[in-house]
Short mmCIF file of N, CA and C in Angstrom, two decimals:
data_model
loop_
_atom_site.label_atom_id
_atom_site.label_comp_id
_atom_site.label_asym_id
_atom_site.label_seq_id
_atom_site.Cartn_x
_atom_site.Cartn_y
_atom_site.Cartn_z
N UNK A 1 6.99 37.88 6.13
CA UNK A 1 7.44 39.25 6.17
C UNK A 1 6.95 39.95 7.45
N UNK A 2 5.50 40.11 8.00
CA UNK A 2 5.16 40.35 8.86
C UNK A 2 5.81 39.58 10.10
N UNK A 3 6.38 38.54 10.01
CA UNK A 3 6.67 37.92 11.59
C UNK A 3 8.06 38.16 12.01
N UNK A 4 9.08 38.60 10.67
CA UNK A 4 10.02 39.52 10.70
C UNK A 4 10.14 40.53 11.39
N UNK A 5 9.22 41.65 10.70
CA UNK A 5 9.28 42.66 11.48
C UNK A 5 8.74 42.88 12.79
N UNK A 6 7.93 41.43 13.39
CA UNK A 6 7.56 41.56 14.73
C UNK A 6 8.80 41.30 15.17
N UNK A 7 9.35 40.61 14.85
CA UNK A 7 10.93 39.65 16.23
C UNK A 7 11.90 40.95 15.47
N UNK A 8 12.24 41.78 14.65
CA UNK A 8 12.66 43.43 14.66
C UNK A 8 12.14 43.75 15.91
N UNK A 9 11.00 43.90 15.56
CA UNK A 9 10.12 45.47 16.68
C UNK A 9 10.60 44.68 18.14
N UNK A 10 11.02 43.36 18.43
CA UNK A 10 10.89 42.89 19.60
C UNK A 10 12.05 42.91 19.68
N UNK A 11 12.81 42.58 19.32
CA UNK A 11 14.42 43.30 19.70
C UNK A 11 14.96 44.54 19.34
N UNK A 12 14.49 45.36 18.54
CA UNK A 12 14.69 46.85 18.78
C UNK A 12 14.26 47.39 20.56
N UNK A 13 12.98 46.62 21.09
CA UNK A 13 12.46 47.16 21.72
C UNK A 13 13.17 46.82 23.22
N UNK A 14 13.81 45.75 23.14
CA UNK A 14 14.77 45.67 24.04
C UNK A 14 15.51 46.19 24.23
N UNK A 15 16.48 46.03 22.41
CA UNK A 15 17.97 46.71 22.90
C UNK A 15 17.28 48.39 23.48
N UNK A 16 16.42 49.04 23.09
CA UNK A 16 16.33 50.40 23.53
C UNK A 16 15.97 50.56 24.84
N UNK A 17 15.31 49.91 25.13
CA UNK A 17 14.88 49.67 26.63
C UNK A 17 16.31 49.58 27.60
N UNK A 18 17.21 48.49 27.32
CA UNK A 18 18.58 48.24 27.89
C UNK A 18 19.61 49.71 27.85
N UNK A 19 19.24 50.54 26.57
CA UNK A 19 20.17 51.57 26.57
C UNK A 19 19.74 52.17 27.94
N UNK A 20 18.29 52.42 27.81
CA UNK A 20 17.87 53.52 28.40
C UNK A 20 17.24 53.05 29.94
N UNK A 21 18.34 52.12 30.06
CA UNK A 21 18.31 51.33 31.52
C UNK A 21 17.10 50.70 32.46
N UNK A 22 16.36 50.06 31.42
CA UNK A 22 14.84 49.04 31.56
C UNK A 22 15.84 47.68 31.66
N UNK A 23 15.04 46.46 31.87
CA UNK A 23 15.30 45.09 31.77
C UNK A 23 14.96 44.34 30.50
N UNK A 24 15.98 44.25 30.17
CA UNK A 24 15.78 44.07 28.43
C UNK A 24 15.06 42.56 28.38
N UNK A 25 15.29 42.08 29.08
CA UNK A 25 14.22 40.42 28.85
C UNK A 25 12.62 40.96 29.18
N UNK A 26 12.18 41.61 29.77
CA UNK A 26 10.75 42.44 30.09
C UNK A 26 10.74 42.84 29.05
N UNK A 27 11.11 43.96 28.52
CA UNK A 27 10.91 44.40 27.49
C UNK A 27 10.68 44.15 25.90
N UNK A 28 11.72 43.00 26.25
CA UNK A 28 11.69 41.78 24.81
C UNK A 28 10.30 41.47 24.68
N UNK A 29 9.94 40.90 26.16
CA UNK A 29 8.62 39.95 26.25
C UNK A 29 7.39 41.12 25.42
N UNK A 30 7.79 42.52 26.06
CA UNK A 30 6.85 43.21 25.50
C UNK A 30 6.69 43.57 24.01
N UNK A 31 7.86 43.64 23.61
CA UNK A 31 8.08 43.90 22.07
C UNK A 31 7.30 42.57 21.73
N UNK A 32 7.69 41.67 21.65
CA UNK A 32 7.28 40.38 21.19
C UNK A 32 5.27 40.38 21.10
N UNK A 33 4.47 40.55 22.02
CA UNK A 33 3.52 40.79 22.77
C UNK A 33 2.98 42.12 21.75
N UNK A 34 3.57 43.38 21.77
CA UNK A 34 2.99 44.13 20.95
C UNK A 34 3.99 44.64 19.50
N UNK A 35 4.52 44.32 19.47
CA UNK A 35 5.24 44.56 18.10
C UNK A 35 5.90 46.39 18.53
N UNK A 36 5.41 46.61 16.88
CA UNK A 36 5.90 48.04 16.95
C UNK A 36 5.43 49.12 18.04
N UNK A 37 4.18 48.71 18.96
CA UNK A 37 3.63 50.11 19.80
C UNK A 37 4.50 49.81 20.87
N UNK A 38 5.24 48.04 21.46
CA UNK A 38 6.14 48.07 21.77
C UNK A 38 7.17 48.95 21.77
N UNK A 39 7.60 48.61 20.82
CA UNK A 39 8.89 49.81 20.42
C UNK A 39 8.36 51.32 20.56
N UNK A 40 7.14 51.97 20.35
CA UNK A 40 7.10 53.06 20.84
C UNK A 40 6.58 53.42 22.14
N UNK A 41 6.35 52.64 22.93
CA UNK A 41 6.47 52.65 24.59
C UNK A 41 7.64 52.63 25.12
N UNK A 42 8.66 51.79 24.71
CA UNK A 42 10.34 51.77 25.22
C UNK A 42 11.09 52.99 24.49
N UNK A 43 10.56 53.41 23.55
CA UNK A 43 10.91 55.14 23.09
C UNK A 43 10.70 55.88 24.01
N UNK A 44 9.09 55.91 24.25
CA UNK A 44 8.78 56.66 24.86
C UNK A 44 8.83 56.92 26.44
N UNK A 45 9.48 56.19 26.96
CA UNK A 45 9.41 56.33 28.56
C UNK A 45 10.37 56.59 28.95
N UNK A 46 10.55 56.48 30.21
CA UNK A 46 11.38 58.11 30.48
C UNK A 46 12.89 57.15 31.34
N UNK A 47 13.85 57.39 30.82
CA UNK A 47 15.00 56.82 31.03
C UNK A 47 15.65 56.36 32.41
N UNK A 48 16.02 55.45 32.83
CA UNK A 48 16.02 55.01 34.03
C UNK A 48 17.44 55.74 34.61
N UNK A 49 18.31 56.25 33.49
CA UNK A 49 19.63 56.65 33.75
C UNK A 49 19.77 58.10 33.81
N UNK A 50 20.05 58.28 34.29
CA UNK A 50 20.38 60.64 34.73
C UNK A 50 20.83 60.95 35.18
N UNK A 51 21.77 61.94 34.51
CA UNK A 51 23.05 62.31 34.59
C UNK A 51 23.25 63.37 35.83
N UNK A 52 21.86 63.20 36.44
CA UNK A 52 21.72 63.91 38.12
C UNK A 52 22.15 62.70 38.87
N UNK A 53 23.08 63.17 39.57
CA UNK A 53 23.94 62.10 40.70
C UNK A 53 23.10 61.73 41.64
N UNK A 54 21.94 62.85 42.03
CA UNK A 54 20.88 62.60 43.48
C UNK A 54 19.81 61.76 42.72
N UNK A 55 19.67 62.25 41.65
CA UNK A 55 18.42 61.01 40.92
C UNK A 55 18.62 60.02 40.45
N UNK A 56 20.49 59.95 39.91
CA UNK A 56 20.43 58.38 39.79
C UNK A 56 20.41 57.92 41.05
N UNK A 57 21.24 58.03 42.05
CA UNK A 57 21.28 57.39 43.22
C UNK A 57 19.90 56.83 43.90
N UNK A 58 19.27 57.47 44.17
CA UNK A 58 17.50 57.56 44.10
C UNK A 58 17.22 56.22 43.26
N UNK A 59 16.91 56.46 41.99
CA UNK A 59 16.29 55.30 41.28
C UNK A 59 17.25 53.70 41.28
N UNK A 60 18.65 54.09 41.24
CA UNK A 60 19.17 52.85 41.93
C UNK A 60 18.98 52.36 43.07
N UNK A 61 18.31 53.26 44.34
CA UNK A 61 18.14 52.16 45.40
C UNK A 61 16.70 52.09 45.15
N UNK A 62 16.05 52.18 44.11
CA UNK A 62 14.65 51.88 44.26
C UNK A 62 14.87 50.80 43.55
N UNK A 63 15.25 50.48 42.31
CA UNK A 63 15.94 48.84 41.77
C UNK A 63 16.38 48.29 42.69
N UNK A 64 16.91 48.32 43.14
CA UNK A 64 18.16 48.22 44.54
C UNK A 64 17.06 47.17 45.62
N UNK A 65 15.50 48.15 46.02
CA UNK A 65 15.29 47.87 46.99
C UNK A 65 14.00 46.42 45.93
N UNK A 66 14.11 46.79 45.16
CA UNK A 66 12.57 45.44 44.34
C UNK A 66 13.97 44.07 44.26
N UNK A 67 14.94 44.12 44.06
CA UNK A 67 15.68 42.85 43.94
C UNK A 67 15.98 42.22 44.99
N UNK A 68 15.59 42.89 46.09
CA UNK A 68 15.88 42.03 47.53
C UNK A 68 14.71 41.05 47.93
N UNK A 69 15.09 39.73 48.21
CA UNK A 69 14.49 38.76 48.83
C UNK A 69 13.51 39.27 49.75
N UNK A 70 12.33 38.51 50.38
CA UNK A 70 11.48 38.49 50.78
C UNK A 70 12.48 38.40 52.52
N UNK A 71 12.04 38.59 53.08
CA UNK A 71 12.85 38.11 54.49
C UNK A 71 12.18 37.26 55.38
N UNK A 72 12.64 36.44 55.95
CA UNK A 72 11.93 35.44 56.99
C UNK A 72 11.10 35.99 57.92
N UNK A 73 11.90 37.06 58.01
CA UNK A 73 11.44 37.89 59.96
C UNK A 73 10.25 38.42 59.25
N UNK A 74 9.84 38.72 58.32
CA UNK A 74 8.54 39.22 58.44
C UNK A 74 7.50 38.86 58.27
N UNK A 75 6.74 39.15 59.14
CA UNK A 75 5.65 39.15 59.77
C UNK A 75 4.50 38.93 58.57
N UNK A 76 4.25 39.49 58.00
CA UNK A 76 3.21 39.39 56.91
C UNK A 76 3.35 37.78 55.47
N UNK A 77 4.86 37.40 55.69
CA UNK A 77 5.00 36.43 54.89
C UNK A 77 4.88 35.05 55.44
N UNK A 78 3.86 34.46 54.71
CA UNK A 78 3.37 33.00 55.28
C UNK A 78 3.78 31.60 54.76
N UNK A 79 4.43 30.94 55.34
CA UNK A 79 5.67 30.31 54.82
C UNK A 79 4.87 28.50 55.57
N UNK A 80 5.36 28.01 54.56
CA UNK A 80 4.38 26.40 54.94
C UNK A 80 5.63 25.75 55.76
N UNK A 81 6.93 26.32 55.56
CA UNK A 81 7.95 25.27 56.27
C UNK A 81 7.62 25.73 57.82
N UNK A 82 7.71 24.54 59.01
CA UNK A 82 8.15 24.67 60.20
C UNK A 82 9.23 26.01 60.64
N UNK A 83 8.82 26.69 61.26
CA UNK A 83 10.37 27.55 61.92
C UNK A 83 11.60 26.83 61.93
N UNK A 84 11.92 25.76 62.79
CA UNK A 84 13.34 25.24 62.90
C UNK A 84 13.56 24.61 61.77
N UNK A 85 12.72 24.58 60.74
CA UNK A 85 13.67 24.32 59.29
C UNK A 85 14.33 25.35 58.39
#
């Protein structure tokens, strides 16, 4: 009965997370991980989606900018392959 309502609390805690425009596999992991306080952290946080055009735009290029690849040209990333490979 109890391991029920954990894999509940862990997919409630997704699908709400996904409404409210989180990454529902993160969030799963977290539901799963804490059960129900899960689910009241993905309640409780503050919606990735808003119906302000300048603030969604905003938080989409901030998603926008964490899904981009690492780039070669830079300088700080230390890479074991040869250059001309």
């Amino acid at each position: 009965m109890v391991i029920e309502f954990w894999i509940f609390c862990a997919i409630a805690t997704a699908v709400v997370a996904a409404v409210r425009g989180g990454h529902s596999l993160l969030w799963l992991l977290i539901g799963c991980a804490l059960g129900p306080i899960g689910l009241l952290f993905a309640i409780l946080k503050p919606s990735l989606k808003s119906k302000v055009p300048i603030v969604a735009a905003e938080r989409q290029a901030e998603l926008d900018d964490l899904k981009k690849p690492f780039r070669e040209s830079d300088p700080d990333i230390i890479s074991t392959k040869p250059k001309g490979e």
